[in-house]
């Protein structure tokens, strides 16, 4: 005969399984909802892969991993998730090189061209992908930045940060206000996602794996979907 304690534990396990199934169905309905109805708004997102040769960005502590290369790989994965949900996706760069001109001030020229891509796209929001570096190697985790005067940008950053904290980060970060060009160059809600620290040996190793980059990309995507609903 089943004891009362065992019966209660069995009920709790059953309810947990049902809850997970319900949440999975709800998430699937949300994604299908984006692509299943022509009457619904088709969102536009600009995805910015930070840096690009000759500006490689930060370098990894173990192998000299180039930030620009990892940024692009993550950005391409983020792009694929949004396109699967029928978003219009515009990339600031799709190759290894930055958007540089030959006027001598290559960094400024690159930033201005990224701004121009955003203005032409007229997006609903902008997500810029970067990697972090710190003088002390213990720092790790993904952190999101927003423009302090942009309430929608803050909401978007908080949403992405919440999902990253829940599924990837070992400790909870808060989304932070930042004074960066990619946040300030347009009126559209914009965030910078620093996807991890190349100065942390463990995190650099993770960032070099396709599996972890896909997890990052999916959680960024999920954070945006959460923001929209």
Short mmCIF file of N, CA, C and O in Angstrom, two decimals, residues 8-88:
data_model
loop_
_atom_site.label_atom_id
_atom_site.label_comp_id
_atom_site.label_asym_id
_atom_site.label_seq_id
_atom_site.Cartn_x
_atom_site.Cartn_y
_atom_site.Cartn_z
N UNK A 8 2.25 11.90 -2.07
CA UNK A 8 2.44 13.34 -2.25
C UNK A 8 3.64 13.64 -3.13
O UNK A 8 3.61 14.51 -4.00
N UNK A 9 4.73 12.90 -2.90
CA UNK A 9 5.92 13.11 -3.73
C UNK A 9 5.64 12.76 -5.19
O UNK A 9 6.10 13.44 -6.11
N UNK A 10 4.87 11.68 -5.41
CA UNK A 10 4.53 11.28 -6.78
C UNK A 10 3.68 12.36 -7.45
O UNK A 10 3.88 12.69 -8.62
N UNK A 11 2.74 12.94 -6.70
CA UNK A 11 1.90 14.01 -7.25
C UNK A 11 2.74 15.23 -7.62
O UNK A 11 2.53 15.87 -8.64
N UNK A 12 3.72 15.56 -6.75
CA UNK A 12 4.58 16.71 -7.04
C UNK A 12 5.39 16.49 -8.30
O UNK A 12 5.56 17.38 -9.12
N UNK A 13 5.92 15.25 -8.48
CA UNK A 13 6.70 14.95 -9.67
C UNK A 13 5.83 15.03 -10.92
O UNK A 13 6.24 15.55 -11.96
N UNK A 14 4.61 14.52 -10.83
CA UNK A 14 3.69 14.56 -11.96
C UNK A 14 3.34 15.99 -12.32
O UNK A 14 3.35 16.38 -13.49
N UNK A 15 3.07 16.82 -11.31
CA UNK A 15 2.72 18.22 -11.57
C UNK A 15 3.90 18.97 -12.18
O UNK A 15 3.73 19.78 -13.09
N UNK A 16 5.11 18.66 -11.73
CA UNK A 16 6.29 19.30 -12.29
C UNK A 16 6.43 18.96 -13.77
O UNK A 16 6.73 19.81 -14.60
N UNK A 17 6.20 17.67 -14.11
CA UNK A 17 6.31 17.25 -15.51
C UNK A 17 5.25 17.93 -16.37
O UNK A 17 5.51 18.38 -17.48
N UNK A 18 4.02 18.01 -15.84
CA UNK A 18 2.94 18.67 -16.58
C UNK A 18 3.25 20.15 -16.78
O UNK A 18 3.03 20.71 -17.86
N UNK A 19 3.78 20.80 -15.74
CA UNK A 19 4.11 22.22 -15.84
C UNK A 19 5.14 22.47 -16.92
O UNK A 19 5.04 23.41 -17.71
N UNK A 20 6.18 21.62 -16.97
CA UNK A 20 7.21 21.77 -18.00
C UNK A 20 6.60 21.61 -19.39
O UNK A 20 6.90 22.35 -20.32
N UNK A 21 5.71 20.62 -19.53
CA UNK A 21 5.07 20.40 -20.83
C UNK A 21 4.23 21.60 -21.24
O UNK A 21 4.25 22.02 -22.40
N UNK A 22 3.48 22.16 -20.29
CA UNK A 22 2.64 23.31 -20.59
C UNK A 22 3.50 24.49 -21.03
O UNK A 22 3.19 25.18 -22.00
N UNK A 23 4.59 24.73 -20.29
CA UNK A 23 5.48 25.83 -20.65
C UNK A 23 6.09 25.62 -22.03
O UNK A 23 6.23 26.56 -22.81
N UNK A 24 6.43 24.37 -22.35
CA UNK A 24 6.99 24.09 -23.67
C UNK A 24 6.00 24.35 -24.78
O UNK A 24 6.33 24.92 -25.81
N UNK A 25 4.75 23.95 -24.55
CA UNK A 25 3.71 24.21 -25.55
C UNK A 25 3.48 25.70 -25.70
O UNK A 25 3.34 26.22 -26.81
N UNK A 26 3.46 26.44 -24.58
CA UNK A 26 3.25 27.88 -24.63
C UNK A 26 4.35 28.56 -25.43
O UNK A 26 4.10 29.42 -26.26
N UNK A 27 5.61 28.13 -25.18
CA UNK A 27 6.73 28.72 -25.91
C UNK A 27 6.61 28.43 -27.40
O UNK A 27 6.87 29.29 -28.24
N UNK A 28 6.20 27.20 -27.74
CA UNK A 28 6.04 26.85 -29.16
C UNK A 28 4.96 27.68 -29.81
O UNK A 28 5.09 28.13 -30.95
N UNK A 29 3.86 27.93 -29.08
CA UNK A 29 2.77 28.74 -29.63
C UNK A 29 3.25 30.16 -29.90
O UNK A 29 2.92 30.77 -30.92
N UNK A 30 4.08 30.70 -28.99
CA UNK A 30 4.61 32.05 -29.19
C UNK A 30 5.43 32.13 -30.47
O UNK A 30 5.28 33.04 -31.27
N UNK A 31 6.31 31.14 -30.67
CA UNK A 31 7.16 31.16 -31.85
C UNK A 31 6.34 30.99 -33.11
O UNK A 31 6.53 31.70 -34.10
N UNK A 32 5.40 30.04 -33.11
CA UNK A 32 4.54 29.84 -34.27
C UNK A 32 3.74 31.10 -34.55
O UNK A 32 3.50 31.48 -35.70
N UNK A 33 3.33 31.79 -33.48
CA UNK A 33 2.54 33.00 -33.66
C UNK A 33 3.24 34.06 -34.47
O UNK A 33 2.61 34.83 -35.19
N UNK A 34 4.57 34.14 -34.39
CA UNK A 34 5.31 35.13 -35.15
C UNK A 34 5.25 34.85 -36.64
O UNK A 34 5.17 35.75 -37.46
N UNK A 35 5.31 33.57 -37.01
CA UNK A 35 5.43 33.24 -38.43
C UNK A 35 4.12 32.76 -39.04
O UNK A 35 4.03 32.59 -40.24
N UNK A 36 3.10 32.57 -38.21
CA UNK A 36 1.90 31.94 -38.71
C UNK A 36 0.82 32.87 -39.20
O UNK A 36 -0.17 32.43 -39.77
N UNK A 37 0.94 34.16 -38.99
CA UNK A 37 -0.13 35.08 -39.36
C UNK A 37 0.43 36.30 -40.06
O UNK A 37 1.22 37.04 -39.50
N UNK A 38 0.01 36.52 -41.28
CA UNK A 38 0.48 37.67 -42.05
C UNK A 38 -0.10 38.96 -41.50
O UNK A 38 0.39 40.05 -41.81
N UNK A 39 -1.16 38.86 -40.68
CA UNK A 39 -1.78 40.07 -40.12
C UNK A 39 -0.97 40.64 -38.97
O UNK A 39 -1.14 41.79 -38.60
N UNK A 40 -0.11 39.82 -38.38
CA UNK A 40 0.68 40.29 -37.25
C UNK A 40 1.87 41.10 -37.73
O UNK A 40 2.36 40.94 -38.84
N UNK A 41 2.34 41.97 -36.86
CA UNK A 41 3.49 42.81 -37.18
C UNK A 41 4.72 41.96 -37.44
O UNK A 41 5.01 41.02 -36.71
N UNK A 42 5.46 42.29 -38.50
CA UNK A 42 6.73 41.64 -38.76
C UNK A 42 7.82 42.52 -38.20
O UNK A 42 8.06 43.63 -38.67
N UNK A 43 8.49 42.04 -37.17
CA UNK A 43 9.50 42.83 -36.48
C UNK A 43 10.80 42.86 -37.28
O UNK A 43 11.16 41.90 -37.97
N UNK A 44 11.50 43.97 -37.14
CA UNK A 44 12.83 44.13 -37.73
C UNK A 44 13.85 44.27 -36.61
O UNK A 44 13.66 45.06 -35.69
N UNK A 45 14.92 43.50 -36.70
CA UNK A 45 15.99 43.58 -35.72
C UNK A 45 17.31 43.79 -36.45
O UNK A 45 17.57 43.15 -37.47
N UNK A 46 18.14 44.69 -35.94
CA UNK A 46 19.51 44.82 -36.41
C UNK A 46 20.42 44.07 -35.43
O UNK A 46 20.35 44.31 -34.22
N UNK A 47 21.22 43.17 -35.96
CA UNK A 47 22.20 42.44 -35.16
C UNK A 47 23.59 42.92 -35.55
O UNK A 47 23.98 42.86 -36.72
N UNK A 48 24.30 43.41 -34.57
CA UNK A 48 25.62 43.99 -34.79
C UNK A 48 26.69 43.09 -34.20
O UNK A 48 26.73 42.88 -32.99
N UNK A 49 27.52 42.53 -35.07
CA UNK A 49 28.68 41.75 -34.61
C UNK A 49 29.83 42.72 -34.38
O UNK A 49 30.38 43.28 -35.33
N UNK A 50 30.17 42.94 -33.13
CA UNK A 50 31.16 43.96 -32.80
C UNK A 50 32.54 43.69 -33.38
O UNK A 50 32.93 42.55 -33.60
N UNK A 51 33.26 44.79 -33.66
CA UNK A 51 34.63 44.77 -34.18
C UNK A 51 34.65 44.19 -35.60
O UNK A 51 33.67 44.27 -36.32
N UNK A 52 35.76 43.62 -36.01
CA UNK A 52 35.98 43.17 -37.38
C UNK A 52 37.32 43.68 -37.87
O UNK A 52 37.72 44.80 -37.59
N UNK A 53 38.03 42.84 -38.59
CA UNK A 53 39.41 43.17 -38.99
C UNK A 53 39.47 44.48 -39.76
O UNK A 53 38.59 44.77 -40.55
N UNK A 54 40.54 45.29 -39.46
CA UNK A 54 41.74 44.97 -38.68
C UNK A 54 41.58 45.13 -37.17
O UNK A 54 42.55 44.92 -36.43
N UNK A 55 40.40 45.48 -36.71
CA UNK A 55 40.17 45.61 -35.26
C UNK A 55 39.60 44.30 -34.74
O UNK A 55 38.41 44.03 -34.88
N UNK A 56 40.47 43.49 -34.16
CA UNK A 56 40.02 42.18 -33.69
C UNK A 56 39.33 42.20 -32.34
O UNK A 56 38.77 41.20 -31.91
N UNK A 57 39.37 43.35 -31.63
CA UNK A 57 38.78 43.43 -30.31
C UNK A 57 39.66 42.77 -29.26
O UNK A 57 40.88 42.70 -29.40
N UNK A 58 39.04 42.27 -28.20
CA UNK A 58 39.78 41.63 -27.11
C UNK A 58 40.35 40.28 -27.56
O UNK A 58 39.88 39.69 -28.53
N UNK A 59 41.35 39.82 -26.85
CA UNK A 59 41.95 38.52 -27.15
C UNK A 59 41.87 37.61 -25.92
O UNK A 59 41.90 38.06 -24.78
N UNK A 60 41.77 36.31 -26.18
CA UNK A 60 41.60 35.34 -25.11
C UNK A 60 42.87 35.10 -24.31
O UNK A 60 43.98 35.21 -24.83
N UNK A 61 42.68 34.73 -23.05
CA UNK A 61 43.81 34.54 -22.14
C UNK A 61 44.58 33.26 -22.43
O UNK A 61 45.78 33.17 -22.19
N UNK A 62 43.90 32.24 -22.98
CA UNK A 62 44.55 30.95 -23.24
C UNK A 62 45.20 30.88 -24.60
O UNK A 62 46.38 30.57 -24.73
N UNK A 63 44.43 31.17 -25.62
CA UNK A 63 44.84 30.89 -27.00
C UNK A 63 44.93 32.14 -27.86
O UNK A 63 45.18 32.02 -29.06
N UNK A 64 44.68 33.31 -27.27
CA UNK A 64 44.64 34.51 -28.09
C UNK A 64 43.42 34.57 -28.98
O UNK A 64 43.42 35.21 -30.04
N UNK A 65 42.35 33.91 -28.55
CA UNK A 65 41.08 33.93 -29.27
C UNK A 65 40.71 35.36 -29.65
O UNK A 65 40.79 36.26 -28.83
N UNK A 66 40.30 35.55 -30.89
CA UNK A 66 39.96 36.88 -31.38
C UNK A 66 38.48 37.17 -31.15
O UNK A 66 37.61 36.43 -31.63
N UNK A 67 38.17 38.24 -30.42
CA UNK A 67 36.78 38.59 -30.13
C UNK A 67 35.95 38.74 -31.38
O UNK A 67 34.80 38.27 -31.45
N UNK A 68 36.48 39.42 -32.39
CA UNK A 68 35.70 39.70 -33.60
C UNK A 68 35.16 38.43 -34.25
O UNK A 68 34.02 38.40 -34.72
N UNK A 69 35.96 37.37 -34.25
CA UNK A 69 35.53 36.11 -34.86
C UNK A 69 34.39 35.47 -34.08
O UNK A 69 33.41 34.99 -34.67
N UNK A 70 34.51 35.45 -32.75
CA UNK A 70 33.47 34.83 -31.91
C UNK A 70 32.19 35.67 -31.98
O UNK A 70 31.07 35.12 -32.03
N UNK A 71 32.34 37.00 -31.96
CA UNK A 71 31.16 37.87 -32.08
C UNK A 71 30.34 37.52 -33.33
O UNK A 71 29.11 37.43 -33.27
N UNK A 72 31.03 37.33 -34.45
CA UNK A 72 30.33 37.05 -35.70
C UNK A 72 29.64 35.70 -35.66
O UNK A 72 28.50 35.56 -36.12
N UNK A 73 30.30 34.69 -35.09
CA UNK A 73 29.68 33.37 -35.01
C UNK A 73 28.41 33.40 -34.16
O UNK A 73 27.39 32.80 -34.52
N UNK A 74 28.46 34.11 -33.02
CA UNK A 74 27.27 34.22 -32.17
C UNK A 74 26.19 35.00 -32.89
O UNK A 74 25.01 34.62 -32.88
N UNK A 75 26.56 36.11 -33.52
CA UNK A 75 25.59 36.95 -34.23
C UNK A 75 24.89 36.16 -35.34
O UNK A 75 23.68 36.31 -35.55
N UNK A 76 25.63 35.32 -36.06
CA UNK A 76 25.02 34.52 -37.12
C UNK A 76 24.02 33.52 -36.56
O UNK A 76 22.96 33.28 -37.17
N UNK A 77 24.32 32.95 -35.40
CA UNK A 77 23.37 32.03 -34.76
C UNK A 77 22.13 32.77 -34.28
O UNK A 77 21.00 32.27 -34.43
N UNK A 78 22.33 33.96 -33.69
CA UNK A 78 21.18 34.78 -33.27
C UNK A 78 20.30 35.08 -34.48
O UNK A 78 19.06 34.99 -34.42
N UNK A 79 20.93 35.44 -35.58
CA UNK A 79 20.19 35.74 -36.81
C UNK A 79 19.31 34.57 -37.23
O UNK A 79 18.13 34.75 -37.57
N UNK A 80 19.86 33.35 -37.18
CA UNK A 80 19.09 32.18 -37.64
C UNK A 80 17.86 31.94 -36.77
O UNK A 80 16.80 31.56 -37.29
N UNK A 81 17.96 32.18 -35.47
CA UNK A 81 16.80 32.00 -34.60
C UNK A 81 15.69 33.00 -34.93
O UNK A 81 14.51 32.64 -34.99
N UNK A 82 16.07 34.25 -35.14
CA UNK A 82 15.05 35.25 -35.46
C UNK A 82 14.44 35.02 -36.83
O UNK A 82 13.23 35.20 -37.02
N UNK A 83 15.25 34.62 -37.79
CA UNK A 83 14.70 34.35 -39.13
C UNK A 83 13.74 33.16 -39.10
O UNK A 83 12.76 33.14 -39.84
N UNK A 84 14.00 32.20 -38.22
CA UNK A 84 13.09 31.06 -38.11
C UNK A 84 11.73 31.47 -37.57
O UNK A 84 10.74 30.76 -37.74
N UNK A 85 11.67 32.63 -36.89
CA UNK A 85 10.40 33.16 -36.39
C UNK A 85 9.89 34.31 -37.26
O UNK A 85 9.07 35.10 -36.82
N UNK A 86 10.41 34.40 -38.49
CA UNK A 86 9.92 35.34 -39.49
C UNK A 86 10.19 36.79 -39.16
O UNK A 86 9.44 37.69 -39.57
N UNK A 87 11.22 37.06 -38.39
CA UNK A 87 11.69 38.43 -38.21
C UNK A 87 12.44 38.86 -39.47
O UNK A 87 13.05 38.04 -40.16
N UNK A 88 12.43 40.15 -39.74
CA UNK A 88 13.34 40.72 -40.74
C UNK A 88 14.64 41.04 -40.01
O UNK A 88 14.65 41.81 -39.06
#
